[in-house]
């Protein structure tokens, strides 16, 4: 596996051809790094599951370059989904829509719908455009971590998660630290009105304001839908994560900057607001593991904006 730190036009061309030949390319997005394969290549997709150690019935997100590619993969797109796509793409949002034949069972976990996203990171954009130029139709990419573990927000984190499982011909594209830091907002668009399956940086407030609607609350739906992010153990570091209580000597602490670090406690992040909390969270959890900490205490932020997504991930990391 090679890490490409200078993503020139010719490097992107090469990466697209790596995908086209059925190998894997981990690439940066504004949310987290993804582990990409040609979304129409059954063997390539099988390798994603193998490298991640992920159960094969858990569906993948297909990444496309623009909302103009939507109807290749989705057969019915409600008006509100078009509005969402035109407003928040490219960006940290994934739409679940009724699928076309292109979205085969090995992508969708044999469901009748497919998850689609247009990422905004310039390297992800360039890779998607180049892949489509070479005849590709979409890049399937889960977060580039082992199943149940913390998503990577840097190329180095991808290497430490997956380096042992990738082949010589696979690549990791280095695009710096992901700006958002937590995974995309997933919205189920298969019903009369949108339902949030996973909170992210496209917040409930943003969606409600745009569509002039009130969304159903997350809690009422979270037990019924098959999304691995909703499974019990997820986003979990090796350390035990606590969301209340007092850290002791040698424990880690993640909290907004206005909260002081008790003596002997190792501060892992001091974000100034919810956006920065999201951006720093996964790296802080990773750092706790690198330092071999047994316990990490996180003081959850409020639920405003991306704060809801941070709370969601913290709760899962703490289970
Ligand atoms: O920000 C993100 O969304 C990142 C970047 C790389 O795009 N990707 C990501 O993928 O987080 P992953 O596979 O780690 O999480 C995607 C979630 C999974 O929980 C999966 O079950 C759910 O999306 N999902 C995928 N297809 C679905 C579908 N058709 N219906 C419902 N949930 C779906
Ligand atoms: Mg994931």
XYZ file of C-alpha atoms in Angstrom, residues 28-292:
265
model
C -10.083 12.206 2.416
C -13.547 13.699 2.713
C -14.624 16.703 4.760
C -16.313 14.376 7.291
C -13.884 11.467 7.769
C -11.619 9.396 5.478
C -13.375 6.782 3.344
C -12.155 3.389 2.105
C -13.139 3.484 -1.567
C -13.837 0.852 -4.223
C -15.642 0.876 -7.577
C -19.307 0.693 -6.500
C -20.148 -1.645 -9.392
C -17.282 -4.100 -8.809
C -18.387 -7.025 -6.658
C -14.850 -8.207 -5.860
C -13.643 -4.710 -4.987
C -16.595 -4.294 -2.625
C -15.917 -7.695 -1.077
C -12.423 -6.478 -0.248
C -13.835 -3.422 1.567
C -15.804 -5.736 3.857
C -12.781 -7.956 4.376
C -10.379 -5.075 5.124
C -12.857 -3.458 7.525
C -13.931 -6.740 9.098
C -17.502 -5.567 8.543
C -20.546 -7.890 8.310
C -21.555 -8.098 4.640
C -25.210 -7.172 5.125
C -24.325 -3.658 6.271
C -24.883 -1.303 3.308
C -22.326 1.149 1.915
C -22.619 4.785 0.836
C -22.048 5.406 -2.884
C -20.167 8.655 -3.548
C -20.858 10.580 -6.753
C -19.372 13.805 -8.121
C -22.556 15.848 -8.340
C -26.325 15.771 -7.832
C -26.567 15.508 -11.625
C -25.446 11.851 -11.227
C -28.270 11.085 -8.788
C -30.717 9.425 -11.172
C -28.164 6.837 -12.233
C -28.470 5.361 -8.754
C -31.888 6.525 -7.475
C -35.154 5.765 -9.252
C -37.502 8.050 -7.314
C -36.312 11.308 -5.833
C -38.942 13.241 -3.858
C -39.061 17.007 -4.246
C -37.717 17.582 -0.716
C -34.692 15.364 -1.488
C -33.921 17.417 -4.592
C -34.050 20.561 -2.451
C -31.720 18.970 0.124
C -29.294 17.801 -2.577
C -29.171 21.174 -4.307
C -28.634 22.994 -1.016
C -26.233 20.774 0.942
C -24.248 18.971 -1.794
C -21.344 18.896 -2.132
C -21.193 18.471 1.632
C -21.573 16.315 4.740
C -24.970 14.789 3.902
C -26.062 11.341 2.672
C -29.496 10.655 1.173
C -31.122 7.206 1.240
C -33.319 6.772 -1.861
C -35.100 3.962 -3.757
C -32.380 2.352 -5.861
C -31.944 1.647 -9.574
C -30.546 -1.659 -10.858
C -27.067 -0.148 -10.771
C -27.112 -0.360 -6.965
C -26.665 -4.073 -6.592
C -27.350 -6.130 -3.493
C -23.656 -6.240 -2.547
C -23.776 -2.433 -2.035
C -27.177 -2.112 -0.402
C -27.194 -5.141 1.892
C -30.009 -6.425 -0.370
C -32.280 -3.528 0.580
C -34.397 -1.720 -2.027
C -32.697 1.624 -1.342
C -29.233 3.090 -1.710
C -27.298 5.723 0.255
C -25.738 8.498 -1.887
C -23.365 11.337 -1.080
C -21.482 14.107 -2.896
C -18.460 15.018 -0.748
C -16.944 18.506 -0.933
C -13.289 17.787 -0.120
C -11.321 18.878 -3.207
C -9.417 15.566 -3.419
C -12.618 13.532 -3.117
C -14.193 15.743 -5.798
C -11.190 15.415 -8.113
C -11.080 11.640 -7.626
C -14.809 11.259 -8.356
C -14.638 13.432 -11.474
C -11.590 11.566 -12.770
C -13.131 8.170 -11.950
C -16.279 9.114 -13.872
C -14.104 10.300 -16.785
C -12.528 6.835 -16.861
C -16.015 5.309 -17.130
C -16.724 4.792 -13.407
C -20.219 5.376 -12.000
C -19.603 5.845 -8.296
C -17.211 5.088 -5.450
C -18.514 3.057 -2.525
C -16.791 4.115 0.678
C -17.404 3.385 4.331
C -15.311 5.176 6.936
C -11.745 3.824 6.670
C -11.609 2.127 10.080
C -11.973 -1.438 11.338
C -15.599 -2.290 12.091
C -16.829 -0.730 15.335
C -13.742 1.446 15.775
C -13.149 5.197 15.644
C -13.353 6.781 12.157
C -10.071 8.249 10.836
C -9.761 11.979 10.197
C -6.152 11.881 8.906
C -4.199 9.694 6.468
C -1.960 8.568 9.349
C -5.031 7.342 11.229
C -6.129 5.363 8.142
C -2.699 3.765 7.980
C -2.733 2.788 11.635
C -6.289 1.354 11.317
C -5.950 -0.509 8.027
C -2.281 -0.566 6.997
C -1.931 -4.254 7.922
C -4.955 -5.236 5.852
C -4.277 -3.342 2.597
C -2.462 -4.774 -0.467
C 0.573 -3.397 -2.284
C -1.609 -2.031 -5.077
C -4.004 -0.177 -2.730
C -3.500 3.518 -1.991
C -4.137 6.077 0.739
C -4.549 9.670 -0.472
C -3.460 12.246 2.089
C -5.672 15.344 2.118
C -4.909 16.699 5.578
C -7.257 16.668 8.554
C -10.989 16.340 7.824
C -12.643 19.713 8.465
C -15.928 18.424 9.924
C -14.562 15.442 11.828
C -17.719 13.344 12.261
C -19.572 11.292 9.642
C -22.238 12.738 7.343
C -25.861 13.320 8.288
C -27.851 10.390 6.862
C -31.410 11.200 5.789
C -33.937 8.549 4.790
C -35.756 9.980 1.753
C -37.898 6.941 0.972
C -40.984 8.297 2.747
C -43.314 11.298 2.437
C -41.067 13.303 4.717
C -37.379 13.021 5.586
C -36.194 11.010 8.590
C -32.722 11.481 10.092
C -30.921 8.156 10.533
C -27.609 9.588 11.752
C -26.990 13.172 12.903
C -24.087 15.110 11.381
C -22.955 18.588 10.415
C -26.046 19.210 8.275
C -28.081 19.767 11.407
C -31.743 19.231 12.230
C -32.139 23.024 12.467
C -30.696 23.482 8.952
C -33.014 20.862 7.457
C -36.129 22.122 9.274
C -35.445 25.711 8.247
C -34.815 24.801 4.618
C -37.900 22.600 4.202
C -40.172 24.459 6.684
C -41.025 21.210 8.475
C -40.615 19.646 11.914
C -38.556 16.436 11.846
C -39.511 13.352 13.840
C -37.298 12.969 16.890
C -34.289 10.672 16.558
C -35.152 8.528 19.561
C -38.415 7.297 18.117
C -36.722 5.799 15.074
C -33.304 4.688 16.219
C -34.295 1.194 17.323
C -35.976 0.163 14.097
C -33.477 0.948 11.409
C -30.576 -1.172 10.300
C -27.657 1.196 10.413
C -24.423 -0.069 11.988
C -23.797 3.385 13.450
C -26.824 2.606 15.585
C -25.402 -0.643 16.892
C -24.311 -0.880 20.497
C -20.548 -0.877 20.201
C -19.435 1.739 17.719
C -16.956 4.532 17.443
C -15.163 2.824 20.339
C -11.553 3.366 21.293
C -9.682 0.864 23.497
C -10.011 3.144 26.501
C -13.223 3.122 28.527
C -15.177 6.295 27.774
C -17.155 8.005 30.561
C -19.605 10.868 30.032
C -20.005 11.708 33.714
C -17.968 11.424 36.894
C -14.590 12.869 37.764
C -11.350 11.874 36.018
C -8.534 10.730 38.278
C -4.772 10.862 38.035
C -3.696 9.425 34.645
C -7.168 9.533 33.060
C -7.838 11.456 29.837
C -10.212 14.402 29.474
C -12.026 15.844 26.455
C -14.054 18.970 27.189
C -14.782 22.477 25.948
C -11.987 24.920 26.697
C -13.861 26.663 29.521
C -13.624 23.480 31.613
C -10.402 23.184 33.637
C -8.144 20.114 33.706
C -7.906 18.573 37.206
C -4.377 17.940 38.438
C -2.760 14.765 37.060
C -5.387 14.417 34.311
C -4.246 14.302 30.655
C -6.081 16.818 28.507
C -6.793 15.295 25.053
C -8.746 18.209 23.543
C -10.002 21.668 24.539
C -12.277 22.755 21.674
C -13.691 26.277 21.836
C -17.095 25.387 20.354
C -19.210 22.486 19.030
C -17.707 22.637 15.521
C -14.208 22.308 16.898
C -15.388 19.574 19.291
C -16.518 17.538 16.260
C -13.263 18.218 14.420
C -11.019 17.153 17.351
C -13.059 14.330 18.895
C -11.837 11.258 16.994
C -8.222 12.311 17.044
C -8.453 12.885 20.791
C -9.886 9.381 21.326
C -7.106 7.961 19.155
C -4.474 9.880 21.111
C -5.857 8.433 24.341
C -5.265 4.955 22.920
C -1.776 5.845 21.709
C -0.939 6.972 25.230
C -2.394 3.707 26.543
